[in-house]
mmCIF file of C-alpha atoms in Angstrom:
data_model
loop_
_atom_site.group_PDB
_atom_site.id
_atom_site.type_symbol
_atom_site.label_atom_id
_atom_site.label_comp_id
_atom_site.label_asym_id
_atom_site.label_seq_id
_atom_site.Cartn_x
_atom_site.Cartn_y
_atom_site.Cartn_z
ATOM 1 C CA UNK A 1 95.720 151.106 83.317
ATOM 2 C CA UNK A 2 92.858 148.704 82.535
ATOM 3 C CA UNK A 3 93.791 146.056 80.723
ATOM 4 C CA UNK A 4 91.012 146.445 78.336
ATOM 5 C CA UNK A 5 92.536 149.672 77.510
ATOM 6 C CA UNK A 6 95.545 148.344 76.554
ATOM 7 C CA UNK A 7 94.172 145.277 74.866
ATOM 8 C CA UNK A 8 91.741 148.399 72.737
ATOM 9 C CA UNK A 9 93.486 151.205 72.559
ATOM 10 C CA UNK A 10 97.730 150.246 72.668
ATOM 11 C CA UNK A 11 97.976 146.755 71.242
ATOM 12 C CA UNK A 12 96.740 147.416 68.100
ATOM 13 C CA UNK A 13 99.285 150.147 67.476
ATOM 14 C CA UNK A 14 102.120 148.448 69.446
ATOM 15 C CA UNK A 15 104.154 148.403 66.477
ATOM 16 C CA UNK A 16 104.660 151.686 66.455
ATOM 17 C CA UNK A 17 106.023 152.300 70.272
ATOM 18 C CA UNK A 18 108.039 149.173 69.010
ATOM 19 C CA UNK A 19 109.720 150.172 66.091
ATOM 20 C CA UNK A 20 109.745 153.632 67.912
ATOM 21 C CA UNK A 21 111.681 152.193 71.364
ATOM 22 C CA UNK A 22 114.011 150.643 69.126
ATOM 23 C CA UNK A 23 115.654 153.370 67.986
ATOM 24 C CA UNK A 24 116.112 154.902 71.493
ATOM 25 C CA UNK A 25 117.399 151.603 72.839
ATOM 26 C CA UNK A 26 120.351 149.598 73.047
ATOM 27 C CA UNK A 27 119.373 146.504 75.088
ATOM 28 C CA UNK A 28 116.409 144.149 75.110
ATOM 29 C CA UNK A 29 115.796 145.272 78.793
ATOM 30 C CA UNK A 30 115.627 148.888 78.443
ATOM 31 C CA UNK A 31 113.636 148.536 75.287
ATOM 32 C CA UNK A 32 110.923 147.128 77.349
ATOM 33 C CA UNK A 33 111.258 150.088 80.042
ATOM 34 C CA UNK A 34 110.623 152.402 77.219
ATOM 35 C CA UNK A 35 107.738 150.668 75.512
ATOM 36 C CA UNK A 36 106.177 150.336 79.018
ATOM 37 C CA UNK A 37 106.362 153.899 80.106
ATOM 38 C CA UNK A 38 105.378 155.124 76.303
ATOM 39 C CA UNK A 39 102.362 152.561 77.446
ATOM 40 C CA UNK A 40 101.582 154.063 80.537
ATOM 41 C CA UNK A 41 102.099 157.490 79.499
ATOM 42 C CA UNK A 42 99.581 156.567 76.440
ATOM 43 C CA UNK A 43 96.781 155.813 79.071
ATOM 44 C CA UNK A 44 97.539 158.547 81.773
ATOM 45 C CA UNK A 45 97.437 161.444 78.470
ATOM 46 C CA UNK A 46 94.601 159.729 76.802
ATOM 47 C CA UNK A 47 92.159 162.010 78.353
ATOM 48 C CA UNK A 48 93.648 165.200 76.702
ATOM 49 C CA UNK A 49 93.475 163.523 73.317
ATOM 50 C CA UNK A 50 91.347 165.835 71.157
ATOM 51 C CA UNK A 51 90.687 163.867 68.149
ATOM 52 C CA UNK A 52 91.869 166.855 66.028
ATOM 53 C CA UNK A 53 94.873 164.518 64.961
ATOM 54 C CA UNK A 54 94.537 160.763 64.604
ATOM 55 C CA UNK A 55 95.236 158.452 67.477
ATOM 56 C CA UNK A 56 98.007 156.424 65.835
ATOM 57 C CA UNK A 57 99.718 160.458 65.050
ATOM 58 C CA UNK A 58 98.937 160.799 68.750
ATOM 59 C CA UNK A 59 100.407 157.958 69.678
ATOM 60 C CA UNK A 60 103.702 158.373 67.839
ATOM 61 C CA UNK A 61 103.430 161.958 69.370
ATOM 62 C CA UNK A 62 103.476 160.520 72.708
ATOM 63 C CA UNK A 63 106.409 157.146 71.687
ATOM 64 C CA UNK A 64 108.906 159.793 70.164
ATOM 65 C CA UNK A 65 108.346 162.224 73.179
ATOM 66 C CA UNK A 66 108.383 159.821 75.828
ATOM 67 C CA UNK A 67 111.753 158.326 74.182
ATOM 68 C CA UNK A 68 113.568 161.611 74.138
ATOM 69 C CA UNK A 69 112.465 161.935 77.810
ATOM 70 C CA UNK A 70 113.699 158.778 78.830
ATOM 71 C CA UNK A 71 117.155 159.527 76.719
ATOM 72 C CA UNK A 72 117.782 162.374 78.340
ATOM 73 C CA UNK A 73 116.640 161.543 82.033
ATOM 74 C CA UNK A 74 119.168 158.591 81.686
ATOM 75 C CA UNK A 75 122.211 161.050 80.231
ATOM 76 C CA UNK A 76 121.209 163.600 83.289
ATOM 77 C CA UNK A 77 121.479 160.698 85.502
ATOM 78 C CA UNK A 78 124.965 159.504 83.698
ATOM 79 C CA UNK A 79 123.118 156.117 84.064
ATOM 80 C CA UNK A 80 125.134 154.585 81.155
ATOM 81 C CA UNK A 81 125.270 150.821 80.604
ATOM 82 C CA UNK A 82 128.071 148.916 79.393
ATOM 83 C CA UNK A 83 126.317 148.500 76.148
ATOM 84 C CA UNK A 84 125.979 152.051 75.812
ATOM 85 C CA UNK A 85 130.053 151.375 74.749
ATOM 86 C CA UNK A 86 129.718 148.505 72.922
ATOM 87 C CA UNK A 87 130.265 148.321 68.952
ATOM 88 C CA UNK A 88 127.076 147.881 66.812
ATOM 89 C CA UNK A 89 127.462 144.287 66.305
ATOM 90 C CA UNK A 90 128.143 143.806 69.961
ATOM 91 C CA UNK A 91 124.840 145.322 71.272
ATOM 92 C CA UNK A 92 122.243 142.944 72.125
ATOM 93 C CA UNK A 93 119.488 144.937 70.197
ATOM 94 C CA UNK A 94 121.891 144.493 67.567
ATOM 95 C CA UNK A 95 120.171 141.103 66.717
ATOM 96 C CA UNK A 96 116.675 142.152 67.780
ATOM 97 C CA UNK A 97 114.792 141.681 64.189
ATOM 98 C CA UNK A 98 114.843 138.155 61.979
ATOM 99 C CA UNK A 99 115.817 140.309 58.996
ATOM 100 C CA UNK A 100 119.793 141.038 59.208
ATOM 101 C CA UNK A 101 119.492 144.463 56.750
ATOM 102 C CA UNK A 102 116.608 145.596 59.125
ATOM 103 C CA UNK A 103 119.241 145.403 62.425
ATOM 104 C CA UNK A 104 121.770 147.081 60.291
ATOM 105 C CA UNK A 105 119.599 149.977 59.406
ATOM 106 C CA UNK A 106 118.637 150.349 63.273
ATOM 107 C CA UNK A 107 122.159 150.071 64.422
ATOM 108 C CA UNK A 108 122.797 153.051 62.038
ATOM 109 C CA UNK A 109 119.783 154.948 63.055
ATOM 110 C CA UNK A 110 120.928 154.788 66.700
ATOM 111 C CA UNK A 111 124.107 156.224 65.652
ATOM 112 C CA UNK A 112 121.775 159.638 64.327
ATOM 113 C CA UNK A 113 120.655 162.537 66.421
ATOM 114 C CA UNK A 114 117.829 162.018 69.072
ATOM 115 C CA UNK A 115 115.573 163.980 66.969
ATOM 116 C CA UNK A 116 117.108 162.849 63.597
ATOM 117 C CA UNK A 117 115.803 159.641 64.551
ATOM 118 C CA UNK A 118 112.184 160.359 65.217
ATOM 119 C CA UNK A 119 111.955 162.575 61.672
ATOM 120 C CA UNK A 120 113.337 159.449 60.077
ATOM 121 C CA UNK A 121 111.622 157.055 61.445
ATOM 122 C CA UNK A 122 108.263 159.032 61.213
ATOM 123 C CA UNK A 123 109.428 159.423 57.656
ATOM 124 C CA UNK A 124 109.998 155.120 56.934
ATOM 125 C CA UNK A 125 106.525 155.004 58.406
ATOM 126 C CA UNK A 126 105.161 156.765 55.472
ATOM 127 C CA UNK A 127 104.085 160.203 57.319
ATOM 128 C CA UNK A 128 103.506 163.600 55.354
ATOM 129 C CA UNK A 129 106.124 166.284 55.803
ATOM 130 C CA UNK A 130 103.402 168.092 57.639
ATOM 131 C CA UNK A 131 102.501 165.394 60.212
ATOM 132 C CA UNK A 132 105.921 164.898 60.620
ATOM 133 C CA UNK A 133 106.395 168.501 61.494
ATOM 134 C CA UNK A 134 104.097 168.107 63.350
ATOM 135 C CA UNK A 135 104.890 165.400 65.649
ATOM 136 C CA UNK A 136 108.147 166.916 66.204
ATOM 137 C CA UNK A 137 107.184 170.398 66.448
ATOM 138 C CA UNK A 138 108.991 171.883 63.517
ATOM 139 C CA UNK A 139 108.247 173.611 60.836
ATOM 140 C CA UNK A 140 107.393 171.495 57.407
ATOM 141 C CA UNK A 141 109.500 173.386 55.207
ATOM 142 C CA UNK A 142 112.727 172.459 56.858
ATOM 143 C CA UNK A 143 111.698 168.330 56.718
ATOM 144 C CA UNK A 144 111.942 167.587 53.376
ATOM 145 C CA UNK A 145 116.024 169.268 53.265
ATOM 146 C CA UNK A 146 116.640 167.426 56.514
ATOM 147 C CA UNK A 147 115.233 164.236 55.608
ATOM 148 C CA UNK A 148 117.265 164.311 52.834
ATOM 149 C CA UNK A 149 120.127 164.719 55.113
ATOM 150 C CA UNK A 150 119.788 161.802 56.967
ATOM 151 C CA UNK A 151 119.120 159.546 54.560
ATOM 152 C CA UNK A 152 123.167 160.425 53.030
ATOM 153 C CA UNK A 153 124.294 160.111 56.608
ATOM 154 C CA UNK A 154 122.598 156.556 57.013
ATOM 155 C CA UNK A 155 123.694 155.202 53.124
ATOM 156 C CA UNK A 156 126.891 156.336 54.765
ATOM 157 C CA UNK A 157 126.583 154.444 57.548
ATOM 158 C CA UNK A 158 125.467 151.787 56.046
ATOM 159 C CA UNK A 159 128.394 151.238 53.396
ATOM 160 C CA UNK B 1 121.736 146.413 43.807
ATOM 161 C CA UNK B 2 121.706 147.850 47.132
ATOM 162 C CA UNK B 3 118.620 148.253 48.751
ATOM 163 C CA UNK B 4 117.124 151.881 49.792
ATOM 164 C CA UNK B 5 116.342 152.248 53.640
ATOM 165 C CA UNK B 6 112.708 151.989 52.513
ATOM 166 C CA UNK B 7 113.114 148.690 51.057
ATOM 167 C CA UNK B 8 115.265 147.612 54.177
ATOM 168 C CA UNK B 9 112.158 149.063 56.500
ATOM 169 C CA UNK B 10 109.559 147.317 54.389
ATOM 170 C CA UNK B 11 110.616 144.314 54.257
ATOM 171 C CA UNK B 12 112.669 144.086 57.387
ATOM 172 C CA UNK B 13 109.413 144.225 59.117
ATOM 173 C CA UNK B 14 107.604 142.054 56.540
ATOM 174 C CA UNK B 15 109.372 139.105 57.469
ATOM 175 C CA UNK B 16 110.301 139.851 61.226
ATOM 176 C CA UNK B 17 108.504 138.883 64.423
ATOM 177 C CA UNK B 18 109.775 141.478 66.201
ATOM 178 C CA UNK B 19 107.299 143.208 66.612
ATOM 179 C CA UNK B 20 105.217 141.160 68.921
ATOM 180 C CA UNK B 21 104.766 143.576 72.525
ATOM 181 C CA UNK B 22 106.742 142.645 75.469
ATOM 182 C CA UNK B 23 104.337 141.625 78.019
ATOM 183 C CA UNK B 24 103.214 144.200 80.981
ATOM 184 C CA UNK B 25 104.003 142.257 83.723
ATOM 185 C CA UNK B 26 107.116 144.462 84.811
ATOM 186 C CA UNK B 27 105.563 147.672 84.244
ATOM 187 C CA UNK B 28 105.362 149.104 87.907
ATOM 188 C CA UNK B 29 108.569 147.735 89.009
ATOM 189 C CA UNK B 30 110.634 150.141 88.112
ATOM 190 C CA UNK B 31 108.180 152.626 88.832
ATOM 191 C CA UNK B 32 107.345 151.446 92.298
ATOM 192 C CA UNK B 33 111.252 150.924 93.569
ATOM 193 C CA UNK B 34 112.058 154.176 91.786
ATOM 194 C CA UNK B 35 109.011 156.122 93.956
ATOM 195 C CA UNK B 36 110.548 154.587 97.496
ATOM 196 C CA UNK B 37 114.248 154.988 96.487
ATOM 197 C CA UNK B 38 113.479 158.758 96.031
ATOM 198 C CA UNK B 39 111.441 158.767 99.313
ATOM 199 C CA UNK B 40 113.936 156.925 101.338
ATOM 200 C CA UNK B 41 116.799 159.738 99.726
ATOM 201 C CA UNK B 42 114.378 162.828 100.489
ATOM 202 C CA UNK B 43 114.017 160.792 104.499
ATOM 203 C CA UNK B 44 117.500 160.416 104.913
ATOM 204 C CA UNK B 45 118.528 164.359 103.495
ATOM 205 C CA UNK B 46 115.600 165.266 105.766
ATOM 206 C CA UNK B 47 117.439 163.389 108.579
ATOM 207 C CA UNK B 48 120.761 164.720 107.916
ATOM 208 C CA UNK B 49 119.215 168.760 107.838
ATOM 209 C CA UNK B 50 117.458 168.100 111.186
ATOM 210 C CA UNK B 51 120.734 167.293 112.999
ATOM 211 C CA UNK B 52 122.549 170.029 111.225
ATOM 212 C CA UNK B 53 119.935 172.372 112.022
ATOM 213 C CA UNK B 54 120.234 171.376 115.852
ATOM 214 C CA UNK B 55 123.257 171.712 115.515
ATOM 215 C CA UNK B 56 123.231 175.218 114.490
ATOM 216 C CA UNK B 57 120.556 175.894 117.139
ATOM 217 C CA UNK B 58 122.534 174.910 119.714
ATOM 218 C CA UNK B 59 125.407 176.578 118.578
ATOM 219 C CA UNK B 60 123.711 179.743 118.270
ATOM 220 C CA UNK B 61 121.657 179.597 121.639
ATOM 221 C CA UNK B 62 124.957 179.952 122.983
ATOM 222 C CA UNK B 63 125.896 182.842 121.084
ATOM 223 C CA UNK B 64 122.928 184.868 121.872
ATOM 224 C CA UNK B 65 122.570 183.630 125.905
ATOM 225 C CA UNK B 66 119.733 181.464 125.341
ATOM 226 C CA UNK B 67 120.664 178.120 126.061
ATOM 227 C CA UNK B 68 117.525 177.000 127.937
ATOM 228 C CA UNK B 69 116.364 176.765 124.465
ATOM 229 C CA UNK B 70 118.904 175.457 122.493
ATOM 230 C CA UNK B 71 119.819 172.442 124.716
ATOM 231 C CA UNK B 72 116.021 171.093 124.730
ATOM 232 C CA UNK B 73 115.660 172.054 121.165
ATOM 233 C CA UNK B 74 118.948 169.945 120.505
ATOM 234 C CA UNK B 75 117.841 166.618 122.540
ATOM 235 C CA UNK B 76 114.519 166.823 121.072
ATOM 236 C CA UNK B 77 115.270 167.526 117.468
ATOM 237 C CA UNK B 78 118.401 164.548 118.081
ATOM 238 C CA UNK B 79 115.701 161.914 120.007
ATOM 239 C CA UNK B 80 113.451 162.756 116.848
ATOM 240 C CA UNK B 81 116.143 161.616 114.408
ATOM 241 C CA UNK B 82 117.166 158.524 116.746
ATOM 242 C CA UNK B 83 113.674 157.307 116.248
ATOM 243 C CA UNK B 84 113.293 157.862 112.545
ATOM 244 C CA UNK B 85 116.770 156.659 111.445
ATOM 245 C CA UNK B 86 115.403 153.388 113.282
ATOM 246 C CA UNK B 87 112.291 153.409 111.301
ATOM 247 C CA UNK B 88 114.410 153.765 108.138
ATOM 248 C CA UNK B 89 116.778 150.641 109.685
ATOM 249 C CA UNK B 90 113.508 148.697 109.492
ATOM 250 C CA UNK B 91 111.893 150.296 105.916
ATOM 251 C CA UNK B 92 115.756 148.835 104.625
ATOM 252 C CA UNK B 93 114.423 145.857 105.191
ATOM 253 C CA UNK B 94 111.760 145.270 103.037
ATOM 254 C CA UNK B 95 112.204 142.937 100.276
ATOM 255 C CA UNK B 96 113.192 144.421 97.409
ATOM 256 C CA UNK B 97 113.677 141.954 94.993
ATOM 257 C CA UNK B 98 109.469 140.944 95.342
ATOM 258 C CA UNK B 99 106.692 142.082 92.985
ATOM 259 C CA UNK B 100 106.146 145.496 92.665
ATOM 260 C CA UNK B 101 102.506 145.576 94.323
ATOM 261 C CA UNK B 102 103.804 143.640 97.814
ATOM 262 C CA UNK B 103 106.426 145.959 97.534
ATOM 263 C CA UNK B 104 104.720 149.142 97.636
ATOM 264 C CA UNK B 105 101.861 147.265 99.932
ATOM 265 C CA UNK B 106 105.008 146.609 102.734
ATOM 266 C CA UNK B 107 105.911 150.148 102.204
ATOM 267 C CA UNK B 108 102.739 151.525 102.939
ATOM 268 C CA UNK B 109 102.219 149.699 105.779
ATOM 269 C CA UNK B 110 105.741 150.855 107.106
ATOM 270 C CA UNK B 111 104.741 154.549 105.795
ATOM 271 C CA UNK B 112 101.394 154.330 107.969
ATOM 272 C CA UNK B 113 103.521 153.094 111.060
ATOM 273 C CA UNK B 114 105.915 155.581 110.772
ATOM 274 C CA UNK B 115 103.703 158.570 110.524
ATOM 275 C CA UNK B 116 101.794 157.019 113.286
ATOM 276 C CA UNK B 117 104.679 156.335 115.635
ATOM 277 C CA UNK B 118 105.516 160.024 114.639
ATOM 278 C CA UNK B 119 102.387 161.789 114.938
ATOM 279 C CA UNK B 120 102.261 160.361 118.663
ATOM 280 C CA UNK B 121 105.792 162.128 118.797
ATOM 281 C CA UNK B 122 104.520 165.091 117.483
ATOM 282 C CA UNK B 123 101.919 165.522 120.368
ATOM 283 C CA UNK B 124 105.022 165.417 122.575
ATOM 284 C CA UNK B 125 107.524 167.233 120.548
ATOM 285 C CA UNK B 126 105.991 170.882 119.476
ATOM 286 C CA UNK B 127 104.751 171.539 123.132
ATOM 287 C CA UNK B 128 108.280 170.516 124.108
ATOM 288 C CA UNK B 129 109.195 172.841 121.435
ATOM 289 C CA UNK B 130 107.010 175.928 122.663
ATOM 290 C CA UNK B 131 107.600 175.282 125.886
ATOM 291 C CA UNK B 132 111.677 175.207 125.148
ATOM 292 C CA UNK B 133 111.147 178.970 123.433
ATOM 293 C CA UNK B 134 109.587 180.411 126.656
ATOM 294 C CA UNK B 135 111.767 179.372 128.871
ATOM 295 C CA UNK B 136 114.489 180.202 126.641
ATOM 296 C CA UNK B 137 113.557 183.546 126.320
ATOM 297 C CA UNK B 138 112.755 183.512 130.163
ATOM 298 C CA UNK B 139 115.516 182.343 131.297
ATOM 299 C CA UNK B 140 117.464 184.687 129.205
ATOM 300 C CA UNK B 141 119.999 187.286 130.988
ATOM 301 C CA UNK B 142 120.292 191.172 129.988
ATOM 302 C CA UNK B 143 121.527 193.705 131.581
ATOM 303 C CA UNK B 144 122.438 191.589 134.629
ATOM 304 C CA UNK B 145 118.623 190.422 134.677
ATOM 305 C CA UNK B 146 116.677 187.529 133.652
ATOM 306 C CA UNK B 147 114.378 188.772 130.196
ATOM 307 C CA UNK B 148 111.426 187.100 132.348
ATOM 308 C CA UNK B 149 112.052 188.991 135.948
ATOM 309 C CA UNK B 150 112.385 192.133 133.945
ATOM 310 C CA UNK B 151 109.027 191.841 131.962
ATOM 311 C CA UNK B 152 107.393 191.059 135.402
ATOM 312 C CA UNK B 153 108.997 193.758 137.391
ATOM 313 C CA UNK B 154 107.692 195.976 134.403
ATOM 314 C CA UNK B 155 103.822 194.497 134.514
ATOM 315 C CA UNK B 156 103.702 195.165 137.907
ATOM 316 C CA UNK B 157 104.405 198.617 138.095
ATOM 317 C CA UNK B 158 101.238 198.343 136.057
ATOM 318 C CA UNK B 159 99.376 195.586 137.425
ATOM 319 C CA UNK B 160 100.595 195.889 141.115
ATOM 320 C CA UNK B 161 98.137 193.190 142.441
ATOM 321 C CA UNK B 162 98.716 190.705 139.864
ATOM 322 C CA UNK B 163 98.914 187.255 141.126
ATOM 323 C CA UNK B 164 102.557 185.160 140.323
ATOM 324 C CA UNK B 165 103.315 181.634 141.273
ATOM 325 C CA UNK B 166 107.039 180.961 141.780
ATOM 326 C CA UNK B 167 107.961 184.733 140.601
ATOM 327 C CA UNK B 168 105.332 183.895 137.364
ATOM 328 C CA UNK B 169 101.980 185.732 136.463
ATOM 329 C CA UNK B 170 99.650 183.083 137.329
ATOM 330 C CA UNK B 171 97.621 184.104 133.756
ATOM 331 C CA UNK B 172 100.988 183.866 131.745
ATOM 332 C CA UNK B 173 100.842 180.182 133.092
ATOM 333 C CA UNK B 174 97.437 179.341 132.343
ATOM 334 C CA UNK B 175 97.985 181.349 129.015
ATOM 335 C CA UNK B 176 101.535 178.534 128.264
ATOM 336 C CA UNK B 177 99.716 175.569 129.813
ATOM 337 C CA UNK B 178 96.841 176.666 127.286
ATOM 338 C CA UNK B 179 99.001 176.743 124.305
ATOM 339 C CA UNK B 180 100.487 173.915 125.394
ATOM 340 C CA UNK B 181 97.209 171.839 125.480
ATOM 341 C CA UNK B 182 96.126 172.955 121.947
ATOM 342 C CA UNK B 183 99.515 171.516 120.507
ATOM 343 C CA UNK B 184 99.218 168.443 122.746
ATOM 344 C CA UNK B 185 96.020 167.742 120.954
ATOM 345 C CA UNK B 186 97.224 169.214 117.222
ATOM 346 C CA UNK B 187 100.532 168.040 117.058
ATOM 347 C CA UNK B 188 99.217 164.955 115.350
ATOM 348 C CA UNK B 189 97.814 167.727 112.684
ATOM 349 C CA UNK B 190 100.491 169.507 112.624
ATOM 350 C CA UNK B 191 102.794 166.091 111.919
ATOM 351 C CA UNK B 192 100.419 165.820 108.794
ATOM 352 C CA UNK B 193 100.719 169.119 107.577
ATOM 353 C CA UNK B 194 104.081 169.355 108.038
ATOM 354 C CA UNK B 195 104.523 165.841 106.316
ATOM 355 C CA UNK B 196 102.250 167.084 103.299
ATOM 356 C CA UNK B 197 104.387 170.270 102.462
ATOM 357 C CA UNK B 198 107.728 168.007 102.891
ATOM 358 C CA UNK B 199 106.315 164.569 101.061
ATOM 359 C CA UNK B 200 103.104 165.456 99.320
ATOM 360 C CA UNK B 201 104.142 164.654 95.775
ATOM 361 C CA UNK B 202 105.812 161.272 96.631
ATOM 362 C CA UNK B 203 102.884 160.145 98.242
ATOM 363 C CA UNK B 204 100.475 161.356 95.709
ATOM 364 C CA UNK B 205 102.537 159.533 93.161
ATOM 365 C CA UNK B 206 102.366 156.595 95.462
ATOM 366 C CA UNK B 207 98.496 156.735 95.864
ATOM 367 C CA UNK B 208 98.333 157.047 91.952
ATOM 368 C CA UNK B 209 100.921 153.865 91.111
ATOM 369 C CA UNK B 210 98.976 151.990 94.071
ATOM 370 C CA UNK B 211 95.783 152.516 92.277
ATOM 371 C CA UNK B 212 97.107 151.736 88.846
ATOM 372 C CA UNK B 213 98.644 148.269 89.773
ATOM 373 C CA UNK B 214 94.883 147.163 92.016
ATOM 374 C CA UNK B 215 93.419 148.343 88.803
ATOM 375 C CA UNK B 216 95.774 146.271 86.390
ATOM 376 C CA UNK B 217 95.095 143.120 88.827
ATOM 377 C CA UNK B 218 91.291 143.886 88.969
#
């Protein structure tokens, strides 16, 4: 990968993978295995981008997937790490944002469904049912009910 | 009042720095070590399934009365492994803890010794191999009568003035020693072809991470 790719195309929608990685990841280190690979994988499928969706849609296309790859490659491999175990408050990701509400809310995220936590997240970043749907792969009429869903689970969480 | 999650997500990310990018520098790492951990695995199971299957070779040679070409078969296939479980003695000893380029750059200079130490072995090893099947089959004993006596005795009821050297048709001999020649000079290709259908993805990764990482430095 060039470096002038990443510097173009990545950086400036590097908050994305970020906030995307962090909901997949329970330790500084693997978050930055994650946001690498959703990097790499970026550049290696940027060829078969079409330009029928936007590149940031493509690019969360590419985060969530890559995530959920990585998840499950590291359950298949019963790779777990001792902070896999750890309590929410114990987990070094735990602390990985200034703002102390912000942590909570991604400690209870991380406590969701693999794909629970994409349609949320894609939700909190202000995407239409129908690009959520379609990020995920689902159909739109089922996003709104679920989304509503998950946002009881997390106020229960969160209280 | 409580704040909704949209409020938290605003304004967590408002305020936070979080969301500067790790740097790239440990982005083949992983990648790299993860490529030559599976190739070592794939080696060693590759390894292991040669000696079984010499075992079993030998074992069966037996069974059937053809042990002129099981023994060879089993001290070839056996030297084969000696060599290559010393080659993997010496690709344990790269450094693994260095960057990930010098890393895979000291594996691929191992990788091209070791497939030229083997393809050398190769030139050696499939005429060894041929030459272990004919005279197993030869040497074989049915009906109180060596396989290769009786298919003799039969051509020359035939070919009653063909010429034999040592109880052999002189043009079988020329027709092995020919064979053996061509695999003299293509067991090197063979090595290579053989290596492809066994390793070809792990070295095409390989090629493709190499190229990456010279890129990233160029």
């Amino acid at each position: 990968m060039s470096s002038d790719f990443y510097t173009t195309q990545i950086l400036p929608y590097a908050a994305i993978i970020i906030k995307m990685c962090r909901a997949y990841t329970n330790s500084q280190e693997d978050f930055e295995d994650y946001y690498q690979e959703v990097c790499l994988q970026i550049w290696r499928s940027s060829e078969n981008f079409n330009q029928q969706s936007e590149w940031s849609t493509w690019i969360y296309r590419i985060s969530l997937n890559v995530c959920l790859t990585l998840l499950k490659k590291k359950k298949n491999n019963k790779q777990h790490f001792a902070s896999d175990y750890l309590p929410p408050e114990l987990v070094e990701d735990s602390h990985a944002f200034e703002d102390e509400s912000l942590n909570q809310l991604y400690d209870a995220i991380r406590q969701l469904s693999e794909i629970d936590r994409g349609v949320i997240l894609l939700y909190l970043e202000e995407k239409s049912y129908q690009e959520i749907a379609e990020i995920i792969g689902t159909n739109p009429n089922n996003i709104g009910v679920r989304i509503k869903r998950i946002k009881e689970r997390l106020k229960k969480i969160l209280s | 009042m409580e704040k909704s999650i949209e409020t938290i997500w605003k304004e967590g990310f408002l305020k936070s720095d979080a969301l500067i990018a790790p740097k790239l520098n440990n982005l083949y790492n992983q990648k790299s070590k993860h490529i030559i951990d599976k190739f070592k695995r794939m080696f060693k199971m590759n390894l292991i399934l040669i000696v079984l299957g010499s075992f079993i070779v030998l074992g069966a040679s037996f069974i059937v009365g053809i042990p002129y070409l099981g023994v060879p078969m089993f001290f070839i296939l056996n030297v084969l492994v000696i060599l290559n479980k010393k080659l993997l003695n010496t690709l344990m000893l790269i450094d693994k803890s260095t960057n990930s380029y010098d890393y895979l750059m000291a594996f691929d200079v191992w990788l091209k010794s070791q497939v030229s130490i083997n393809k050398k072995f190769a030139r050696f090893l499939y005429p060894f191999i041929f030459l272990s099947l004919i005279i197993g089959f030869w040497m074989k004993i049915e009906e109180g009568q060596r396989i290769g006596t009786h298919a003799v005795n039969k051509l020359l009821l035939t070919y009653p003035d063909l010429n034999l050297l040592f109880g052999v048709p002189v043009i079988g001999i020329i027709g092995a020693l020919l064979i053996t020649g061509i695999l003299v000079l293509l067991g090197g290709k063979i090595y290579e072809w053989d290596l492809k259908i066994v390793y070809g993805r792990v070295f095409n990764k390989l090629d493709e991470i190499i190229a990456d990482i010279k890129e990233l430095k160029a």
